[in-house]
Each structure stands twice: as C-alpha cells, then as structure tokens.
PDB file of C-alpha atoms in Angstrom:
ATOM      1  CA  MET C 563     -68.653 171.451  27.444  1.00 52.00           C
ATOM      2  CA  LYS C 564     -69.722 175.068  28.144  1.00 55.00           C
ATOM      3  CA  LEU C 565     -73.195 174.507  26.490  1.00 57.00           C
ATOM      4  CA  PHE C 566     -74.026 172.027  29.264  1.00 63.00           C
ATOM      5  CA  ARG C 567     -73.014 174.423  32.088  1.00 70.00           C
ATOM      6  CA  ASP C 568     -75.347 176.993  30.470  1.00 82.00           C
ATOM      7  CA  LEU C 569     -78.468 174.753  30.365  1.00 88.00           C
ATOM      8  CA  SER C 570     -81.378 176.121  32.602  1.00 91.00           C
ATOM      9  CA  CYS C 571     -83.051 173.240  34.837  1.00 92.00           C
ATOM     10  CA  GLU C 572     -86.004 173.342  32.608  1.00 93.00           C
ATOM     11  CA  GLU C 573     -83.856 173.023  29.617  1.00 93.00           C
ATOM     12  CA  GLU C 574     -82.104 170.006  30.974  1.00 94.00           C
ATOM     13  CA  PHE C 575     -85.398 168.489  32.153  1.00 94.00           C
ATOM     14  CA  TYR C 576     -87.027 168.599  28.526  1.00 94.00           C
ATOM     15  CA  ALA C 577     -83.864 167.444  26.984  1.00 94.00           C
ATOM     16  CA  ARG C 578     -83.651 164.351  29.190  1.00 95.00           C
ATOM     17  CA  GLN C 579     -87.380 163.643  28.667  1.00 94.00           C
ATOM     18  CA  LEU C 580     -87.079 163.804  24.872  1.00 93.00           C
ATOM     19  CA  ALA C 581     -83.976 161.374  24.846  1.00 94.00           C
ATOM     20  CA  ALA C 582     -85.820 159.141  27.572  1.00 95.00           C
ATOM     21  CA  LEU C 583     -88.985 158.891  25.633  1.00 93.00           C
ATOM     22  CA  HIS C 584     -88.237 159.037  22.002  1.00 89.00           C
ATOM     23  CA  PHE C 585     -85.057 157.059  21.465  1.00 89.00           C
ATOM     24  CA  PRO C 586     -84.871 155.097  17.961  1.00 84.00           C
ATOM     25  CA  GLY C 587     -87.137 152.226  18.107  1.00 87.00           C
ATOM     26  CA  SER C 588     -89.249 153.444  21.000  1.00 90.00           C
ATOM     27  CA  ARG C 589     -93.033 153.360  21.110  1.00 86.00           C
ATOM     28  CA  GLU C 590     -93.206 157.056  21.661  1.00 84.00           C
ATOM     29  CA  ASN C 591     -90.952 157.767  18.763  1.00 78.00           C
ATOM     30  CA  SER C 592     -93.249 155.648  16.342  1.00 71.00           C
ATOM     31  CA  GLY C 593     -90.093 153.575  15.661  1.00 52.00           C
ATOM     32  CA  THR C 594     -87.781 156.160  14.140  1.00 55.00           C
ATOM     33  CA  ARG C 595     -90.379 158.545  12.372  1.00 69.00           C
ATOM     34  CA  ASN C 596     -89.769 161.465  14.648  1.00 75.00           C
ATOM     35  CA  PRO C 597     -93.519 162.545  15.100  1.00 82.00           C
ATOM     36  CA  VAL C 598     -95.023 165.760  15.999  1.00 84.00           C
ATOM     37  CA  PHE C 599     -97.826 165.893  18.391  1.00 87.00           C
ATOM     38  CA  LEU C 600    -100.769 168.286  17.868  1.00 86.00           C
ATOM     39  CA  LEU C 601    -103.317 169.289  20.439  1.00 87.00           C
ATOM     40  CA  GLN C 602    -106.411 170.270  18.401  1.00 87.00           C
ATOM     41  CA  GLN C 603    -109.733 171.395  19.093  1.00 83.00           C
ATOM     42  CA  MET C 604    -112.610 171.159  16.736  1.00 76.00           C
ATOM     43  CA  ARG C 605    -113.326 174.449  14.953  1.00 75.00           C
ATOM     44  CA  GLU C 606    -116.751 176.049  15.791  1.00 72.00           C
ATOM     45  CA  ALA C 607    -117.757 176.030  12.327  1.00 71.00           C
ATOM     46  CA  TYR C 608    -121.283 174.294  11.595  1.00 78.00           C
ATOM     47  CA  SER C 609    -122.960 173.016   8.588  1.00 81.00           C
ATOM     48  CA  THR C 610    -126.582 172.621   8.192  1.00 83.00           C
ATOM     49  CA  GLU C 611    -127.527 168.870   7.788  1.00 82.00           C
ATOM     50  CA  SER C 612    -130.538 167.019   7.175  1.00 85.00           C
ATOM     51  CA  LEU C 613    -132.671 165.983  10.492  1.00 88.00           C
ATOM     52  CA  GLU C 614    -132.414 162.506   9.319  1.00 84.00           C
ATOM     53  CA  GLU C 615    -128.866 162.403  10.288  1.00 86.00           C
ATOM     54  CA  ALA C 616    -129.192 163.660  13.740  1.00 87.00           C
ATOM     55  CA  TYR C 617    -129.044 159.919  15.124  1.00 88.00           C
ATOM     56  CA  PRO C 618    -126.655 158.903  16.343  1.00 87.00           C
ATOM     57  CA  PRO C 619    -126.131 162.255  18.163  1.00 87.00           C
ATOM     58  CA  GLU C 620    -122.483 163.952  18.283  1.00 85.00           C
ATOM     59  CA  GLU C 621    -120.806 166.250  20.669  1.00 80.00           C
ATOM     60  CA  GLY C 622    -121.722 169.823  19.775  1.00 81.00           C
ATOM     61  CA  ASP C 623    -124.996 169.179  17.921  1.00 89.00           C
ATOM     62  CA  GLN C 624    -127.290 172.172  17.843  1.00 89.00           C
ATOM     63  CA  PHE C 625    -131.085 172.295  17.086  1.00 93.00           C
ATOM     64  CA  GLU C 626    -132.682 175.605  16.248  1.00 91.00           C
ATOM     65  CA  TYR C 627    -136.167 175.817  16.679  1.00 91.00           C
ATOM     66  CA  GLY C 628    -138.947 178.113  16.287  1.00 83.00           C
ATOM     67  CA  ASP C 629    -141.689 177.215  18.942  1.00 76.00           C
ATOM     68  CA  LEU C 630    -145.413 177.708  19.345  1.00 75.00           C
ATOM     69  CA  CYS C 631    -144.784 180.989  21.198  1.00 78.00           C
ATOM     70  CA  GLY C 632    -142.779 182.547  18.385  1.00 78.00           C
ATOM     71  CA  ASN C 633    -139.527 182.130  20.284  1.00 82.00           C
ATOM     72  CA  TYR C 634    -136.362 180.976  18.321  1.00 86.00           C
ATOM     73  CA  LEU C 635    -134.570 178.653  20.712  1.00 89.00           C
ATOM     74  CA  THR C 636    -131.417 176.425  20.423  1.00 91.00           C
ATOM     75  CA  PHE C 637    -131.027 173.017  21.937  1.00 93.00           C
ATOM     76  CA  GLU C 638    -128.219 170.616  22.297  1.00 91.00           C
ATOM     77  CA  SER C 639    -130.347 167.633  21.733  1.00 92.00           C
ATOM     78  CA  LEU C 640    -133.846 166.533  20.266  1.00 93.00           C
ATOM     79  CA  ASP C 641    -134.840 165.311  23.779  1.00 93.00           C
ATOM     80  CA  GLU C 642    -134.556 168.680  25.136  1.00 93.00           C
ATOM     81  CA  LEU C 643    -136.405 170.003  22.228  1.00 93.00           C
ATOM     82  CA  VAL C 644    -139.322 167.537  22.547  1.00 92.00           C
ATOM     83  CA  LYS C 645    -139.587 167.986  26.235  1.00 91.00           C
ATOM     84  CA  HIS C 646    -140.107 171.768  25.649  1.00 90.00           C
ATOM     85  CA  HIS C 647    -142.666 171.437  23.069  1.00 90.00           C
ATOM     86  CA  LEU C 648    -144.588 169.035  25.270  1.00 89.00           C
ATOM     87  CA  GLU C 649    -144.483 171.621  28.154  1.00 87.00           C
ATOM     88  CA  LEU C 650    -145.877 174.152  25.821  1.00 85.00           C
ATOM     89  CA  GLU C 651    -148.586 172.303  24.679  1.00 79.00           C
ATOM     90  CA  LYS C 652    -149.249 171.031  28.164  1.00 78.00           C
ATOM     91  CA  ARG C 653    -149.657 167.593  26.751  1.00 75.00           C
ATOM     92  CA  GLU C 654    -149.526 164.502  28.856  1.00 74.00           C
ATOM     93  CA  ALA C 655    -148.054 162.538  25.985  1.00 76.00           C
ATOM     94  CA  GLU C 656    -145.494 159.984  27.100  1.00 81.00           C
ATOM     95  CA  PHE C 657    -141.876 161.212  26.555  1.00 87.00           C
ATOM     96  CA  VAL C 658    -139.498 158.770  25.228  1.00 88.00           C
ATOM     97  CA  PRO C 659    -135.759 159.738  24.686  1.00 91.00           C
ATOM     98  CA  LEU C 660    -134.705 159.459  21.039  1.00 90.00           C
ATOM     99  CA  LYS C 661    -132.184 156.543  21.740  1.00 90.00           C
ATOM    100  CA  ASP C 662    -134.782 154.496  23.419  1.00 89.00           C
ATOM    101  CA  ALA C 663    -137.327 155.263  20.533  1.00 88.00           C
ATOM    102  CA  MET C 664    -134.619 154.319  17.963  1.00 87.00           C
ATOM    103  CA  GLU C 665    -134.410 150.967  19.585  1.00 84.00           C
ATOM    104  CA  GLY C 666    -138.183 150.392  19.609  1.00 77.00           C
ATOM    105  CA  LYS C 667    -138.757 150.793  23.464  1.00 74.00           C
ATOM    106  CA  GLY C 668    -141.401 153.464  23.303  1.00 65.00           C
ATOM    107  CA  LEU C 669    -143.809 156.001  21.400  1.00 71.00           C
ATOM    108  CA  ASN C 670    -146.750 153.627  22.089  1.00 71.00           C
ATOM    109  CA  GLY C 671    -144.847 150.663  20.124  1.00 71.00           C
ATOM    110  CA  GLN C 672    -144.800 152.547  17.046  1.00 77.00           C
ATOM    111  CA  PRO C 673    -141.535 152.069  15.075  1.00 81.00           C
ATOM    112  CA  VAL C 674    -139.418 155.119  14.729  1.00 84.00           C
ATOM    113  CA  TYR C 675    -137.055 155.070  11.679  1.00 85.00           C
ATOM    114  CA  ASP C 676    -135.071 158.235  12.220  1.00 88.00           C
ATOM    115  CA  ALA C 677    -134.997 161.441  13.938  1.00 89.00           C
ATOM    116  CA  LEU C 678    -137.110 163.203  11.554  1.00 89.00           C
ATOM    117  CA  ASP C 679    -139.794 160.374  11.999  1.00 90.00           C
ATOM    118  CA  TYR C 680    -139.201 161.065  15.928  1.00 91.00           C
ATOM    119  CA  VAL C 681    -140.237 164.640  16.030  1.00 90.00           C
ATOM    120  CA  GLU C 682    -143.107 164.217  13.558  1.00 90.00           C
ATOM    121  CA  LYS C 683    -144.678 161.648  15.989  1.00 87.00           C
ATOM    122  CA  TYR C 684    -144.884 164.441  18.530  1.00 88.00           C
ATOM    123  CA  GLY C 685    -146.545 166.672  16.145  1.00 87.00           C
ATOM    124  CA  ILE C 686    -143.583 168.982  15.444  1.00 89.00           C
ATOM    125  CA  ASP C 687    -143.134 170.048  11.869  1.00 90.00           C
ATOM    126  CA  PRO C 688    -139.552 168.761  11.004  1.00 90.00           C
ATOM    127  CA  ASP C 689    -139.268 172.128   8.842  1.00 89.00           C
ATOM    128  CA  ASP C 690    -139.364 174.158  11.995  1.00 89.00           C
ATOM    129  CA  ILE C 691    -135.987 172.579  13.057  1.00 91.00           C
ATOM    130  CA  THR C 692    -132.616 173.614  11.777  1.00 90.00           C
ATOM    131  CA  PHE C 693    -130.265 171.015  12.475  1.00 91.00           C
ATOM    132  CA  ARG C 694    -126.393 171.956  12.660  1.00 88.00           C
ATOM    133  CA  ARG C 695    -123.397 169.886  13.296  1.00 86.00           C
ATOM    134  CA  LEU C 696    -119.719 170.722  13.744  1.00 79.00           C
ATOM    135  CA  ASP C 697    -118.159 170.263  10.271  1.00 77.00           C
ATOM    136  CA  GLY C 698    -115.333 168.140  11.512  1.00 72.00           C
ATOM    137  CA  SER C 699    -112.567 170.468  10.883  1.00 77.00           C
ATOM    138  CA  TRP C 700    -109.788 171.009  13.508  1.00 81.00           C
ATOM    139  CA  GLU C 701    -107.730 173.856  14.644  1.00 81.00           C
ATOM    140  CA  THR C 702    -104.241 173.237  16.111  1.00 85.00           C
ATOM    141  CA  MET C 703    -103.985 174.626  19.790  1.00 85.00           C
ATOM    142  CA  SER C 704    -100.302 173.743  20.404  1.00 88.00           C
ATOM    143  CA  ILE C 705     -97.358 171.676  19.008  1.00 88.00           C
ATOM    144  CA  HIS C 706     -95.185 169.170  21.271  1.00 88.00           C
ATOM    145  CA  PHE C 707     -92.563 166.756  20.963  1.00 86.00           C
ATOM    146  CA  SER C 708     -94.158 164.250  22.887  1.00 86.00           C
ATOM    147  CA  ARG C 709     -97.744 162.934  23.538  1.00 85.00           C
ATOM    148  CA  LYS C 710     -97.236 163.198  27.348  1.00 87.00           C
ATOM    149  CA  GLU C 711     -96.525 167.196  27.002  1.00 88.00           C
ATOM    150  CA  ALA C 712     -99.803 167.473  24.791  1.00 86.00           C
ATOM    151  CA  ALA C 713    -101.688 165.683  27.313  1.00 86.00           C
ATOM    152  CA  ARG C 714    -100.413 167.888  29.960  1.00 87.00           C
ATOM    153  CA  MET C 715    -101.320 171.069  28.072  1.00 88.00           C
ATOM    154  CA  ARG C 716    -104.903 169.580  27.487  1.00 85.00           C
ATOM    155  CA  GLN C 717    -105.317 169.524  31.377  1.00 84.00           C
ATOM    156  CA  SER C 718    -104.179 172.874  31.877  1.00 84.00           C
ATOM    157  CA  LEU C 719    -106.752 174.342  29.309  1.00 79.00           C
ATOM    158  CA  ASP C 720    -109.566 172.391  30.758  1.00 73.00           C
ATOM    159  CA  ASN C 721    -111.294 175.600  31.631  1.00 71.00           C
ATOM    160  CA  HIS C 722    -110.793 177.094  28.012  1.00 69.00           C
ATOM    161  CA  ILE C 723    -111.978 174.130  26.085  1.00 67.00           C
ATOM    162  CA  PHE C 724    -115.564 173.998  25.042  1.00 67.00           C
ATOM    163  CA  ARG C 725    -115.494 171.713  21.899  1.00 70.00           C
ATOM    164  CA  PRO C 726    -114.105 168.178  21.116  1.00 73.00           C
ATOM    165  CA  VAL C 727    -110.299 168.112  21.455  1.00 78.00           C
ATOM    166  CA  THR C 728    -107.905 165.360  20.239  1.00 79.00           C
ATOM    167  CA  THR C 729    -104.187 164.600  20.216  1.00 81.00           C
ATOM    168  CA  TYR C 730    -103.094 164.034  16.706  1.00 74.00           C
ATOM    169  CA  ALA C 731     -99.452 162.497  15.935  1.00 78.00           C
ATOM    170  CA  ILE C 732     -98.096 163.250  12.420  1.00 75.00           C
ATOM    171  CA  SER C 733     -94.839 162.149  10.806  1.00 72.00           C
ATOM    172  CA  SER C 734     -92.185 165.070  10.630  1.00 70.00           C
ATOM    173  CA  GLU C 735     -91.356 163.367   7.310  1.00 70.00           C
ATOM    174  CA  PRO C 736     -94.367 163.291   5.184  1.00 66.00           C
ATOM    175  CA  PHE C 737     -94.469 160.627   2.212  1.00 62.00           C
ATOM    176  CA  ASP C 738     -91.117 159.558   3.275  1.00 68.00           C
ATOM    177  CA  ARG C 739     -89.601 162.925   2.379  1.00 72.00           C
ATOM    178  CA  GLU C 740     -86.639 163.856   4.450  1.00 75.00           C
ATOM    179  CA  ASN C 741     -87.229 166.667   6.904  1.00 78.00           C
ATOM    180  CA  LYS C 742     -83.611 167.760   7.498  1.00 83.00           C
ATOM    181  CA  GLU C 743     -84.472 170.642   9.767  1.00 85.00           C
ATOM    182  CA  TYR C 744     -86.585 168.967  12.043  1.00 83.00           C
ATOM    183  CA  THR C 745     -84.582 165.906  12.086  1.00 83.00           C
ATOM    184  CA  ALA C 746     -81.397 167.713  12.799  1.00 87.00           C
ATOM    185  CA  LEU C 747     -82.819 169.988  15.627  1.00 88.00           C
ATOM    186  CA  THR C 748     -84.543 167.181  17.373  1.00 87.00           C
ATOM    187  CA  GLY C 749     -81.488 164.903  17.060  1.00 87.00           C
ATOM    188  CA  LEU C 750     -79.238 167.594  18.630  1.00 91.00           C
ATOM    189  CA  ILE C 751     -81.696 168.089  21.451  1.00 91.00           C
ATOM    190  CA  ARG C 752     -81.655 164.348  21.920  1.00 91.00           C
ATOM    191  CA  LYS C 753     -78.026 163.994  21.874  1.00 93.00           C
ATOM    192  CA  ILE C 754     -77.644 166.544  24.587  1.00 94.00           C
ATOM    193  CA  GLY C 755     -80.435 164.738  26.608  1.00 95.00           C
ATOM    194  CA  GLU C 756     -78.576 161.437  26.174  1.00 95.00           C
ATOM    195  CA  GLN C 757     -75.287 162.877  27.438  1.00 94.00           C
ATOM    196  CA  LEU C 758     -77.484 164.086  30.599  1.00 96.00           C
ATOM    197  CA  LEU C 759     -78.942 160.687  30.866  1.00 96.00           C
ATOM    198  CA  LEU C 760     -75.461 158.936  30.669  1.00 96.00           C
ATOM    199  CA  GLU C 761     -74.177 161.146  33.541  1.00 95.00           C
ATOM    200  CA  ASP C 762     -77.372 160.291  35.521  1.00 96.00           C
ATOM    201  CA  GLY C 763     -76.546 156.621  35.003  1.00 96.00           C
ATOM    202  CA  LYS C 764     -73.284 156.882  36.830  1.00 95.00           C
ATOM    203  CA  ASN C 765     -75.319 157.291  39.992  1.00 96.00           C
ATOM    204  CA  ILE C 766     -77.735 154.500  39.632  1.00 96.00           C
ATOM    205  CA  GLY C 767     -76.932 151.250  41.391  1.00 96.00           C
ATOM    206  CA  TRP C 768     -77.613 148.086  39.682  1.00 96.00           C
ATOM    207  CA  GLN C 769     -78.141 145.280  41.921  1.00 94.00           C
ATOM    208  CA  SER C 770     -79.717 142.243  40.617  1.00 90.00           C
ATOM    209  CA  GLY C 771     -81.770 141.101  37.468  1.00 92.00           C
ATOM    210  CA  PHE C 772     -82.643 138.297  35.033  1.00 94.00           C
ATOM    211  CA  ILE C 773     -84.029 138.291  31.345  1.00 96.00           C
ATOM    212  CA  LEU C 774     -85.450 134.955  29.938  1.00 96.00           C
ATOM    213  CA  SER C 775     -83.652 133.743  26.972  1.00 96.00           C
ATOM    214  CA  GLU C 776     -85.493 134.257  23.537  1.00 95.00           C
ATOM    215  CA  ASN C 777     -86.062 130.497  23.080  1.00 95.00           C
ATOM    216  CA  ARG C 778     -87.533 130.355  26.680  1.00 96.00           C
ATOM    217  CA  VAL C 779     -90.002 133.302  25.825  1.00 96.00           C
ATOM    218  CA  LEU C 780     -91.118 131.607  22.700  1.00 95.00           C
ATOM    219  CA  ASP C 781     -91.604 128.390  24.437  1.00 96.00           C
ATOM    220  CA  GLU C 782     -94.005 130.227  26.780  1.00 96.00           C
ATOM    221  CA  TYR C 783     -95.923 131.591  24.021  1.00 96.00           C
ATOM    222  CA  ARG C 784     -96.068 128.171  22.292  1.00 94.00           C
ATOM    223  CA  ASN C 785     -96.774 126.061  25.321  1.00 96.00           C
ATOM    224  CA  ARG C 786     -99.053 128.237  27.439  1.00 95.00           C
ATOM    225  CA  PRO C 787    -100.570 130.892  25.005  1.00 94.00           C
ATOM    226  CA  ASP C 788    -102.149 133.999  26.253  1.00 95.00           C
ATOM    227  CA  ARG C 789    -101.049 133.216  29.911  1.00 96.00           C
ATOM    228  CA  PRO C 790     -99.145 136.034  31.570  1.00 96.00           C
ATOM    229  CA  PHE C 791     -95.343 135.326  32.632  1.00 97.00           C
ATOM    230  CA  LEU C 792     -92.436 137.310  34.101  1.00 97.00           C
ATOM    231  CA  LEU C 793     -90.215 138.042  31.145  1.00 97.00           C
ATOM    232  CA  ALA C 794     -87.552 139.985  32.886  1.00 97.00           C
ATOM    233  CA  ASN C 795     -86.777 141.505  36.415  1.00 97.00           C
ATOM    234  CA  PHE C 796     -84.316 144.308  37.383  1.00 97.00           C
ATOM    235  CA  GLU C 797     -83.592 145.864  40.736  1.00 97.00           C
ATOM    236  CA  ALA C 798     -81.560 149.095  41.049  1.00 97.00           C
ATOM    237  CA  TYR C 799     -81.032 152.088  43.500  1.00 97.00           C
ATOM    238  CA  VAL C 800     -82.311 155.156  42.180  1.00 96.00           C
ATOM    239  CA  PRO C 801     -81.106 158.265  44.039  1.00 96.00           C
ATOM    240  CA  ALA C 802     -83.495 161.226  45.272  1.00 95.00           C
ATOM    241  CA  GLU C 803     -82.445 163.594  42.317  1.00 95.00           C
ATOM    242  CA  LEU C 804     -83.206 160.954  39.654  1.00 95.00           C
ATOM    243  CA  SER C 805     -86.610 159.537  41.080  1.00 93.00           C
ATOM    244  CA  ARG C 806     -89.916 160.445  40.143  1.00 90.00           C
ATOM    245  CA  ASP C 807     -90.835 161.615  43.778  1.00 89.00           C
ATOM    246  CA  GLY C 808     -87.608 163.179  44.970  1.00 90.00           C
ATOM    247  CA  LYS C 809     -87.115 160.050  47.250  1.00 91.00           C
ATOM    248  CA  GLY C 810     -84.091 157.742  46.844  1.00 93.00           C
ATOM    249  CA  ALA C 811     -85.241 154.160  46.807  1.00 95.00           C
ATOM    250  CA  VAL C 812     -84.554 150.593  45.196  1.00 96.00           C
ATOM    251  CA  TRP C 813     -86.808 150.343  42.138  1.00 96.00           C
ATOM    252  CA  GLN C 814     -88.147 146.883  41.264  1.00 97.00           C
ATOM    253  CA  ILE C 815     -88.947 146.667  37.548  1.00 97.00           C
ATOM    254  CA  ASP C 816     -90.913 143.545  36.293  1.00 97.00           C
ATOM    255  CA  VAL C 817     -91.547 143.143  32.556  1.00 97.00           C
ATOM    256  CA  TRP C 818     -94.627 140.872  31.864  1.00 97.00           C
ATOM    257  CA  ALA C 819     -95.657 139.281  28.714  1.00 97.00           C
ATOM    258  CA  GLU C 820     -98.524 137.330  27.283  1.00 96.00           C
ATOM    259  CA  GLY C 821     -99.201 136.103  23.825  1.00 95.00           C
ATOM    260  CA  ARG C 822     -98.962 133.179  21.374  1.00 95.00           C
ATOM    261  CA  ILE C 823     -97.069 132.004  18.308  1.00 93.00           C
ATOM    262  CA  HIS C 824     -98.890 132.953  15.082  1.00 91.00           C
ATOM    263  CA  THR C 825     -98.190 131.051  11.754  1.00 90.00           C
ATOM    264  CA  SER C 826     -98.710 132.486   8.374  1.00 87.00           C
ATOM    265  CA  GLY C 827     -97.547 130.158   5.491  1.00 86.00           C
ATOM    266  CA  ASP C 828     -94.256 128.775   6.435  1.00 87.00           C
ATOM    267  CA  LYS C 829     -93.318 131.509   8.883  1.00 88.00           C
ATOM    268  CA  SER C 830     -94.005 131.713  12.655  1.00 88.00           C
ATOM    269  CA  PHE C 831     -93.664 134.679  14.770  1.00 89.00           C
ATOM    270  CA  PRO C 832     -94.852 135.886  18.292  1.00 90.00           C
ATOM    271  CA  VAL C 833     -98.065 138.088  18.874  1.00 92.00           C
ATOM    272  CA  ALA C 834     -97.768 139.255  22.024  1.00 95.00           C
ATOM    273  CA  LYS C 835     -98.316 142.224  24.765  1.00 94.00           C
ATOM    274  CA  LEU C 836     -95.719 143.347  27.007  1.00 96.00           C
ATOM    275  CA  SER C 837     -96.034 145.723  29.961  1.00 95.00           C
ATOM    276  CA  VAL C 838     -94.164 147.092  32.877  1.00 96.00           C
ATOM    277  CA  LYS C 839     -94.959 147.170  36.671  1.00 96.00           C
ATOM    278  CA  ALA C 840     -92.488 149.194  38.636  1.00 96.00           C
ATOM    279  CA  TYR C 841     -92.251 149.295  42.578  1.00 95.00           C
ATOM    280  CA  MET C 842     -90.563 152.442  43.347  1.00 94.00           C
ATOM    281  CA  GLY C 843     -89.640 152.203  46.806  1.00 88.00           C
ATOM    282  CA  ASN C 844     -93.155 150.943  48.114  1.00 86.00           C
ATOM    283  CA  ASN C 845     -95.373 148.063  47.732  1.00 86.00           C
ATOM    284  CA  THR C 846     -97.598 149.566  45.211  1.00 89.00           C
ATOM    285  CA  PRO C 847     -96.803 148.970  41.612  1.00 91.00           C
ATOM    286  CA  VAL C 848     -96.976 151.563  38.959  1.00 92.00           C
ATOM    287  CA  GLU C 849     -97.841 150.173  35.482  1.00 94.00           C
ATOM    288  CA  PHE C 850     -96.307 151.544  32.270  1.00 95.00           C
ATOM    289  CA  LEU C 851     -96.507 150.642  28.535  1.00 92.00           C
ATOM    290  CA  TYR C 852     -93.563 148.781  27.332  1.00 96.00           C
ATOM    291  CA  PRO C 853     -91.513 151.279  25.530  1.00 94.00           C
ATOM    292  CA  PHE C 854     -89.915 149.399  22.776  1.00 94.00           C
ATOM    293  CA  GLU C 855     -91.661 148.928  19.460  1.00 91.00           C
ATOM    294  CA  CYS C 856     -92.412 145.571  17.686  1.00 89.00           C
ATOM    295  CA  ASP C 857     -90.472 143.591  20.351  1.00 93.00           C
ATOM    296  CA  GLY C 858     -92.652 140.544  21.354  1.00 93.00           C
ATOM    297  CA  SER C 859     -89.579 138.484  22.630  1.00 94.00           C
ATOM    298  CA  GLY C 860     -87.939 141.006  24.870  1.00 95.00           C
ATOM    299  CA  GLU C 861     -84.989 141.466  22.378  1.00 95.00           C
ATOM    300  CA  ALA C 862     -84.411 145.135  23.237  1.00 95.00           C
ATOM    301  CA  LEU C 863     -83.930 144.275  26.930  1.00 95.00           C
ATOM    302  CA  ARG C 864     -81.008 142.020  26.098  1.00 95.00           C
ATOM    303  CA  ALA C 865     -79.086 144.742  24.276  1.00 92.00           C
ATOM    304  CA  GLU C 866     -75.701 145.369  25.712  1.00 91.00           C
ATOM    305  CA  LYS C 867     -74.250 149.122  25.473  1.00 88.00           C
ATOM    306  CA  GLY C 868     -73.844 150.070  21.897  1.00 81.00           C
ATOM    307  CA  GLU C 869     -72.801 153.315  20.236  1.00 83.00           C
ATOM    308  CA  SER C 870     -75.507 155.203  22.179  1.00 84.00           C
ATOM    309  CA  GLY C 871     -73.823 153.996  25.526  1.00 92.00           C
ATOM    310  CA  PHE C 872     -77.032 152.663  26.886  1.00 95.00           C
ATOM    311  CA  SER C 873     -78.074 148.891  27.331  1.00 95.00           C
ATOM    312  CA  GLY C 874     -81.552 147.686  27.126  1.00 95.00           C
ATOM    313  CA  LYS C 875     -82.291 147.867  30.820  1.00 96.00           C
ATOM    314  CA  GLU C 876     -80.863 151.371  30.942  1.00 96.00           C
ATOM    315  CA  ARG C 877     -83.148 152.548  28.308  1.00 96.00           C
ATOM    316  CA  LEU C 878     -86.049 151.132  30.163  1.00 96.00           C
ATOM    317  CA  LEU C 879     -85.127 152.545  33.601  1.00 97.00           C
ATOM    318  CA  HIS C 880     -84.509 156.204  32.076  1.00 97.00           C
ATOM    319  CA  TYR C 881     -88.310 155.753  30.105  1.00 96.00           C
ATOM    320  CA  LEU C 882     -89.912 154.951  33.603  1.00 96.00           C
ATOM    321  CA  ARG C 883     -88.345 158.225  34.765  1.00 96.00           C
ATOM    322  CA  PHE C 884     -90.586 160.128  32.540  1.00 94.00           C
ATOM    323  CA  ALA C 885     -93.120 158.056  31.017  1.00 92.00           C
ATOM    324  CA  GLU C 886     -96.877 158.493  31.732  1.00 88.00           C
ATOM    325  CA  LYS C 887     -98.221 155.746  34.155  1.00 83.00           C
ATOM    326  CA  ILE C 888    -101.325 153.810  33.255  1.00 74.00           C
ATOM    327  CA  ALA C 889    -103.948 152.662  35.766  1.00 54.00           C
ATOM    328  CA  VAL C 890    -103.377 149.207  37.289  1.00 47.00           C
ATOM    329  CA  ASP C 891    -106.410 146.773  37.067  1.00 43.00           C
TER     330      ASP C 891
END
C-alpha cells in the first residue's frame, strides 16, 4: 500500500505506539473510551482569601505584608513573614513554624487555632496581611493521544513551568455522545499502527511459555490470598530493530498476580493486582503495569489471534516495547 511507503520514521513510530498502548480493552485506553490527555498548568490567577484558610498551605500561596519599615513585601509562606517581622523588631522570641504550632508544639505552650491566631501571637495585625491563593483554574498547555507523551512533554518543559502541573485524561465521547470525528481519526491511525505491528511480529521468535488456567488462578486466590504467584511466563527473541535499546535479545516476560476471592451476595469474583516483569536481554528486571483492564484472572493473555490478528501474548509484548516502565522495589 503506497500510504505505508510514504510514512516517515516518526509517523510510523507514533502509529505503532498508539496501536501498542491503546488497543481496545487496554488500561491506557481506559477500556474503549479513547481518552484525550491534557497537560495542564494552574492559571496564574489569584483570589483573596481569609487568612484563616492559609493552613494547610498550598503551592503558590502568597502573603503580601506591609512591614514596620513601610515596605510592602510578598512572602511565599507565613513562616518567612513571621521570621522577617521578628528580625525587624529584633525580638528574641522563639520562632515556631506554623505547622508545628498548629500541632501544639510551641509558642510557649499556647494553643494555636488557625493562621490568623498564629500571626496575632507574634504581635502582627492580621489586617496588615493580604493572603492570595491560586484560584484553582487550569490552562491547557498541550494535548496528547497518550499519557506517556504528556509526561514526556512535561519533562521537556521543566524550565518553563513555574506553577502546579497535572496530566488530565478526558473522554473523547462526553456524556456517552459519539464523537465520530475523533473516533474515526484515531481508529485510522490505530489500524495503520496495527498493520505495522503485525509486520514487526513476523520477526519475533517465540520460544517457550505457559499460562495458568483460569481455574488454577482462582484456586491461588482462594487458597493463598494476597500471596504473589507467577501467572504466566513467555520467552521470545526480539531483534535489535524492535527492541527498546537497539540490541537484539531474548526477552523473558513474567506476569505476577496477587489477590483474593471477594464474595458479594451470591456472586464471587477475584480482586487482584497483576504486574509485569521483563528481562530484556540481561538479569535486571524492568517492571510495567499490566496492560489489560479488569482482567484479574489473566483471561486476556489466553486470547488466540482474533480479527485483529493479535494473540494476548503478542499484545503484551508490543505493549512492553512502548510502555513506560515503573520502579522495581
């Protein structure tokens, strides 16, 4: 197909990544809801609040204060403001941080009920302080198909971020209303990516593996609750051009599970946590989230090749090629 021949390396990469991470039923895809990931920064919009609301503190708080010398200064915390006041008065009064004072650890043993009471005990008139707090509204900095790319953008903007930042996933189909445009376009990109992954799969050499039966998994949960056990293991040779580090190697993929059987009324079902540890050519494991949503028994791993052309273990391996790894305890 001429379209595939005309794709750039970057276009092929992101098409593959979307297909590998956001297949139907994947955790990244929120099941089948095609989320949009927004990288958002809190707006630099402040509202004036009562000083009584200053504890607990929040990032971005500002305290404007007219001091004894007629200076009008801005502090990021009441601790800094009180220290400044004590230095101007040249008082040797004991300084107690607001947090400690609220927990009853200072100020000559006198109780402190709120931030207003705190400054009054140091002889500061609360009316001389204007407390401002970010109003909680957010502005979108960038839009992404995956949480991974939103996180990467956040890292690249570190030197330009001065206020709280969050990654927020929203449904592309709010209130269950069909979003034909977004669904069609992401579906097209995913189909291209899946064709590319299927071509990649021809060069992967599966060697050995096992998956516990559903009954065996349920027995583990029932007889040894909350004890980790190996649910599945696969080995496959991944050539250099398909690996994460550009080196061909045999990957050992272990799927671990721990959980228990929960009973509600006359129904019983597993409540479990599954995780993946992969050895990608060395003895150091790399840990990943289990990609299949709502799959406490490992059913998705047992899936044979369907209409999509992928078996469960193939979906898992392609996911590991692109997924974000997590720290191993």
